[in-house]
């Protein structure tokens, strides 16, 4: 996978040389390049922003500079070709007022051969930039990483980058470690709680079932704990489960937690609708 990142602080991405992501680059699984947007400016101040049309506080990132940069990275006119080769790029802009980035998005994007990220700053980027590249046939995505506002897109890109690249085949030493995780799979739930040795620490003992050696009981205990934690912390995820995929024991656990399982397609909370 090739990843290009455009930012006014490209040094921020020096951290991608560390840890597992650094190793993945050494192994050739992923190539990450960070570019300075100011390299595409022509004025003496290397300005990338201007005042908002219609008035208001702050500054907005200019479309001309972004377009010169993205045309170079994506190919002339942003047709999605670089160096004469079709590269199937996905262009991604972090944006707090966009749909939330989820594990399902990370999974989908981990199949792409090339990602180009554009980091916003100030009050954000001119809204015509993503629209223009969409109109050129580029797969453009805008994502928020949460309901809060950061100073710039660099942190958000780091978050997405890590969520995506850890799903690349060969990235994890033990591939099983990404199979049973929170939000993962056909039935995204929060994960059960985890413990390690010693089994008794400062008078606190791990649940007895986990040291029983009975794998069936362990699996059931973990599944029930995942259902209970998800019901309490993220009831919206329970409300999206497919009733047909729930076994008898799942149903019993959910009913004990105040959910009606069936006759509809998804569980329904006895005391009314749930939202995030
Ligand atoms: C200060 S923010 C702009 C906030 C914008 N004026 C608003 O109120 O929605 C500057 C840049 O930081 C990035 N950013 C900030 N918060 C983010 C979030 N929660 N998710 C994704 N990107 C974010 C985006 O790239 C954004 O263009």
PDB file of N, CA, C and O in Angstrom, residues 205-245:
ATOM      1  N   UNK A 205      -8.717 -10.958  42.229  1.00  0.00           N
ATOM      2  CA  UNK A 205      -8.594 -12.233  41.521  1.00  0.00           C
ATOM      3  C   UNK A 205      -9.325 -12.154  40.183  1.00  0.00           C
ATOM      4  O   UNK A 205     -10.381 -11.525  40.090  1.00  0.00           O
ATOM      5  N   UNK A 206      -8.756 -12.789  39.180  1.00  0.00           N
ATOM      6  CA  UNK A 206      -9.443 -12.803  37.876  1.00  0.00           C
ATOM      7  C   UNK A 206     -10.658 -13.720  37.995  1.00  0.00           C
ATOM      8  O   UNK A 206     -10.698 -14.594  38.868  1.00  0.00           O
ATOM      9  N   UNK A 207     -11.689 -13.566  37.139  1.00  0.00           N
ATOM     10  CA  UNK A 207     -12.859 -14.457  37.209  1.00  0.00           C
ATOM     11  C   UNK A 207     -12.415 -15.923  37.148  1.00  0.00           C
ATOM     12  O   UNK A 207     -11.599 -16.292  36.292  1.00  0.00           O
ATOM     13  N   UNK A 208     -12.961 -16.705  38.056  1.00  0.00           N
ATOM     14  CA  UNK A 208     -12.564 -18.113  38.232  1.00  0.00           C
ATOM     15  C   UNK A 208     -12.655 -18.904  36.925  1.00  0.00           C
ATOM     16  O   UNK A 208     -11.787 -19.721  36.615  1.00  0.00           O
ATOM     17  N   UNK A 209     -13.709 -18.636  36.133  1.00  0.00           N
ATOM     18  CA  UNK A 209     -13.930 -19.402  34.908  1.00  0.00           C
ATOM     19  C   UNK A 209     -12.711 -19.332  33.961  1.00  0.00           C
ATOM     20  O   UNK A 209     -12.420 -20.286  33.251  1.00  0.00           O
ATOM     21  N   UNK A 210     -11.969 -18.223  34.001  1.00  0.00           N
ATOM     22  CA  UNK A 210     -10.854 -18.050  33.065  1.00  0.00           C
ATOM     23  C   UNK A 210      -9.678 -18.967  33.388  1.00  0.00           C
ATOM     24  O   UNK A 210      -8.796 -19.174  32.546  1.00  0.00           O
ATOM     25  N   UNK A 211      -9.657 -19.498  34.642  1.00  0.00           N
ATOM     26  CA  UNK A 211      -8.568 -20.425  34.985  1.00  0.00           C
ATOM     27  C   UNK A 211      -9.089 -21.862  35.089  1.00  0.00           C
ATOM     28  O   UNK A 211      -8.390 -22.752  35.536  1.00  0.00           O
ATOM     29  N   UNK A 212     -10.329 -22.070  34.607  1.00  0.00           N
ATOM     30  CA  UNK A 212     -10.942 -23.403  34.725  1.00  0.00           C
ATOM     31  C   UNK A 212     -10.409 -24.363  33.659  1.00  0.00           C
ATOM     32  O   UNK A 212     -10.515 -25.575  33.815  1.00  0.00           O
ATOM     33  N   UNK A 213      -9.867 -23.821  32.570  1.00  0.00           N
ATOM     34  CA  UNK A 213      -9.410 -24.686  31.481  1.00  0.00           C
ATOM     35  C   UNK A 213     -10.560 -25.205  30.623  1.00  0.00           C
ATOM     36  O   UNK A 213     -10.341 -25.956  29.675  1.00  0.00           O
ATOM     37  N   UNK A 214     -11.794 -24.789  30.940  1.00  0.00           N
ATOM     38  CA  UNK A 214     -12.969 -25.242  30.183  1.00  0.00           C
ATOM     39  C   UNK A 214     -13.245 -24.192  29.090  1.00  0.00           C
ATOM     40  O   UNK A 214     -13.836 -23.142  29.348  1.00  0.00           O
ATOM     41  N   UNK A 215     -12.802 -24.494  27.867  1.00  0.00           N
ATOM     42  CA  UNK A 215     -12.841 -23.479  26.801  1.00  0.00           C
ATOM     43  C   UNK A 215     -14.256 -23.049  26.433  1.00  0.00           C
ATOM     44  O   UNK A 215     -14.486 -21.894  26.111  1.00  0.00           O
ATOM     45  N   UNK A 216     -15.187 -24.003  26.526  1.00  0.00           N
ATOM     46  CA  UNK A 216     -16.576 -23.654  26.203  1.00  0.00           C
ATOM     47  C   UNK A 216     -17.118 -22.641  27.201  1.00  0.00           C
ATOM     48  O   UNK A 216     -17.776 -21.663  26.826  1.00  0.00           O
ATOM     49  N   UNK A 217     -16.842 -22.900  28.483  1.00  0.00           N
ATOM     50  CA  UNK A 217     -17.321 -21.972  29.526  1.00  0.00           C
ATOM     51  C   UNK A 217     -16.631 -20.611  29.382  1.00  0.00           C
ATOM     52  O   UNK A 217     -17.242 -19.566  29.567  1.00  0.00           O
ATOM     53  N   UNK A 218     -15.343 -20.650  29.044  1.00  0.00           N
ATOM     54  CA  UNK A 218     -14.602 -19.380  28.859  1.00  0.00           C
ATOM     55  C   UNK A 218     -15.230 -18.588  27.713  1.00  0.00           C
ATOM     56  O   UNK A 218     -15.504 -17.376  27.837  1.00  0.00           O
ATOM     57  N   UNK A 219     -15.502 -19.266  26.596  1.00  0.00           N
ATOM     58  CA  UNK A 219     -16.082 -18.578  25.427  1.00  0.00           C
ATOM     59  C   UNK A 219     -17.436 -17.965  25.782  1.00  0.00           C
ATOM     60  O   UNK A 219     -17.742 -16.835  25.414  1.00  0.00           O
ATOM     61  N   UNK A 220     -18.264 -18.728  26.507  1.00  0.00           N
ATOM     62  CA  UNK A 220     -19.602 -18.237  26.872  1.00  0.00           C
ATOM     63  C   UNK A 220     -19.484 -17.037  27.816  1.00  0.00           C
ATOM     64  O   UNK A 220     -20.180 -16.033  27.663  1.00  0.00           O
ATOM     65  N   UNK A 221     -18.571 -17.161  28.798  1.00  0.00           N
ATOM     66  CA  UNK A 221     -18.374 -16.070  29.751  1.00  0.00           C
ATOM     67  C   UNK A 221     -17.953 -14.789  29.015  1.00  0.00           C
ATOM     68  O   UNK A 221     -18.479 -13.707  29.263  1.00  0.00           O
ATOM     69  N   UNK A 222     -17.033 -14.950  28.066  1.00  0.00           N
ATOM     70  CA  UNK A 222     -16.542 -13.767  27.324  1.00  0.00           C
ATOM     71  C   UNK A 222     -17.631 -13.183  26.433  1.00  0.00           C
ATOM     72  O   UNK A 222     -17.765 -11.965  26.323  1.00  0.00           O
ATOM     73  N   UNK A 223     -18.392 -14.057  25.806  1.00  0.00           N
ATOM     74  CA  UNK A 223     -19.486 -13.581  24.937  1.00  0.00           C
ATOM     75  C   UNK A 223     -20.514 -12.811  25.777  1.00  0.00           C
ATOM     76  O   UNK A 223     -20.962 -11.736  25.397  1.00  0.00           O
ATOM     77  N   UNK A 224     -20.874 -13.368  26.940  1.00  0.00           N
ATOM     78  CA  UNK A 224     -21.856 -12.686  27.796  1.00  0.00           C
ATOM     79  C   UNK A 224     -21.301 -11.349  28.286  1.00  0.00           C
ATOM     80  O   UNK A 224     -22.024 -10.357  28.359  1.00  0.00           O
ATOM     81  N   UNK A 225     -20.017 -11.344  28.612  1.00  0.00           N
ATOM     82  CA  UNK A 225     -19.424 -10.090  29.084  1.00  0.00           C
ATOM     83  C   UNK A 225     -19.415  -9.055  27.954  1.00  0.00           C
ATOM     84  O   UNK A 225     -19.691  -7.862  28.173  1.00  0.00           O
ATOM     85  N   UNK A 226     -19.122  -9.505  26.729  1.00  0.00           N
ATOM     86  CA  UNK A 226     -19.136  -8.580  25.578  1.00  0.00           C
ATOM     87  C   UNK A 226     -20.552  -8.023  25.377  1.00  0.00           C
ATOM     88  O   UNK A 226     -20.729  -6.812  25.161  1.00  0.00           O
ATOM     89  N   UNK A 227     -21.558  -8.889  25.491  1.00  0.00           N
ATOM     90  CA  UNK A 227     -22.943  -8.426  25.309  1.00  0.00           C
ATOM     91  C   UNK A 227     -23.322  -7.447  26.420  1.00  0.00           C
ATOM     92  O   UNK A 227     -23.926  -6.396  26.166  1.00  0.00           O
ATOM     93  N   UNK A 228     -22.937  -7.773  27.659  1.00  0.00           N
ATOM     94  CA  UNK A 228     -23.299  -6.912  28.801  1.00  0.00           C
ATOM     95  C   UNK A 228     -22.614  -5.552  28.692  1.00  0.00           C
ATOM     96  O   UNK A 228     -23.238  -4.507  28.851  1.00  0.00           O
ATOM     97  N   UNK A 229     -21.313  -5.551  28.360  1.00  0.00           N
ATOM     98  CA  UNK A 229     -20.574  -4.273  28.273  1.00  0.00           C
ATOM     99  C   UNK A 229     -21.116  -3.430  27.116  1.00  0.00           C
ATOM    100  O   UNK A 229     -21.275  -2.220  27.218  1.00  0.00           O
ATOM    101  N   UNK A 230     -21.403  -4.091  25.987  1.00  0.00           N
ATOM    102  CA  UNK A 230     -21.912  -3.348  24.825  1.00  0.00           C
ATOM    103  C   UNK A 230     -23.287  -2.778  25.140  1.00  0.00           C
ATOM    104  O   UNK A 230     -23.577  -1.619  24.805  1.00  0.00           O
ATOM    105  N   UNK A 231     -24.115  -3.573  25.816  1.00  0.00           N
ATOM    106  CA  UNK A 231     -25.465  -3.102  26.167  1.00  0.00           C
ATOM    107  C   UNK A 231     -25.392  -1.867  27.074  1.00  0.00           C
ATOM    108  O   UNK A 231     -26.166  -0.926  26.931  1.00  0.00           O
ATOM    109  N   UNK A 232     -24.421  -1.872  27.972  1.00  0.00           N
ATOM    110  CA  UNK A 232     -24.305  -0.763  28.940  1.00  0.00           C
ATOM    111  C   UNK A 232     -23.605   0.453  28.325  1.00  0.00           C
ATOM    112  O   UNK A 232     -24.039   1.592  28.504  1.00  0.00           O
ATOM    113  N   UNK A 233     -22.526   0.210  27.550  1.00  0.00           N
ATOM    114  CA  UNK A 233     -21.695   1.338  27.083  1.00  0.00           C
ATOM    115  C   UNK A 233     -22.119   1.825  25.691  1.00  0.00           C
ATOM    116  O   UNK A 233     -22.119   3.019  25.419  1.00  0.00           O
ATOM    117  N   UNK A 234     -22.466   0.879  24.794  1.00  0.00           N
ATOM    118  CA  UNK A 234     -22.835   1.245  23.416  1.00  0.00           C
ATOM    119  C   UNK A 234     -24.100   0.507  22.989  1.00  0.00           C
ATOM    120  O   UNK A 234     -24.062  -0.358  22.098  1.00  0.00           O
ATOM    121  N   UNK A 235     -25.250   0.830  23.639  1.00  0.00           N
ATOM    122  CA  UNK A 235     -26.483   0.106  23.299  1.00  0.00           C
ATOM    123  C   UNK A 235     -26.848   0.207  21.816  1.00  0.00           C
ATOM    124  O   UNK A 235     -27.504  -0.682  21.282  1.00  0.00           O
ATOM    125  N   UNK A 236     -26.380   1.264  21.137  1.00  0.00           N
ATOM    126  CA  UNK A 236     -26.684   1.383  19.705  1.00  0.00           C
ATOM    127  C   UNK A 236     -26.129   0.204  18.911  1.00  0.00           C
ATOM    128  O   UNK A 236     -26.711  -0.207  17.912  1.00  0.00           O
ATOM    129  N   UNK A 237     -25.007  -0.368  19.374  1.00  0.00           N
ATOM    130  CA  UNK A 237     -24.430  -1.512  18.657  1.00  0.00           C
ATOM    131  C   UNK A 237     -25.293  -2.762  18.844  1.00  0.00           C
ATOM    132  O   UNK A 237     -25.437  -3.563  17.923  1.00  0.00           O
ATOM    133  N   UNK A 238     -25.883  -2.931  20.036  1.00  0.00           N
ATOM    134  CA  UNK A 238     -26.788  -4.076  20.252  1.00  0.00           C
ATOM    135  C   UNK A 238     -28.011  -3.903  19.348  1.00  0.00           C
ATOM    136  O   UNK A 238     -28.480  -4.866  18.739  1.00  0.00           O
ATOM    137  N   UNK A 239     -28.492  -2.666  19.259  1.00  0.00           N
ATOM    138  CA  UNK A 239     -29.679  -2.390  18.444  1.00  0.00           C
ATOM    139  C   UNK A 239     -29.453  -2.657  16.961  1.00  0.00           C
ATOM    140  O   UNK A 239     -30.397  -2.636  16.180  1.00  0.00           O
ATOM    141  N   UNK A 240     -28.183  -2.891  16.570  1.00  0.00           N
ATOM    142  CA  UNK A 240     -27.900  -3.184  15.154  1.00  0.00           C
ATOM    143  C   UNK A 240     -27.607  -4.667  14.911  1.00  0.00           C
ATOM    144  O   UNK A 240     -27.356  -5.085  13.795  1.00  0.00           O
ATOM    145  N   UNK A 241     -27.606  -5.482  15.991  1.00  0.00           N
ATOM    146  CA  UNK A 241     -27.315  -6.912  15.807  1.00  0.00           C
ATOM    147  C   UNK A 241     -28.432  -7.580  15.009  1.00  0.00           C
ATOM    148  O   UNK A 241     -29.591  -7.149  15.069  1.00  0.00           O
ATOM    149  N   UNK A 242     -28.079  -8.633  14.302  1.00  0.00           N
ATOM    150  CA  UNK A 242     -29.045  -9.384  13.499  1.00  0.00           C
ATOM    151  C   UNK A 242     -29.614 -10.504  14.390  1.00  0.00           C
ATOM    152  O   UNK A 242     -28.875 -11.409  14.789  1.00  0.00           O
ATOM    153  N   UNK A 243     -30.918 -10.423  14.709  1.00  0.00           N
ATOM    154  CA  UNK A 243     -31.533 -11.414  15.617  1.00  0.00           C
ATOM    155  C   UNK A 243     -31.298 -12.839  15.136  1.00  0.00           C
ATOM    156  O   UNK A 243     -31.088 -13.746  15.941  1.00  0.00           O
ATOM    157  N   UNK A 244     -31.300 -13.038  13.802  1.00  0.00           N
ATOM    158  CA  UNK A 244     -31.160 -14.401  13.271  1.00  0.00           C
ATOM    159  C   UNK A 244     -29.800 -15.013  13.587  1.00  0.00           C
ATOM    160  O   UNK A 244     -29.628 -16.221  13.519  1.00  0.00           O
ATOM    161  N   UNK A 245     -28.815 -14.171  13.872  1.00  0.00           N
ATOM    162  CA  UNK A 245     -27.467 -14.696  14.147  1.00  0.00           C
ATOM    163  C   UNK A 245     -27.241 -14.978  15.620  1.00  0.00           C
ATOM    164  O   UNK A 245     -26.174 -15.453  16.006  1.00  0.00           O
TER     165      UNK A 245
END
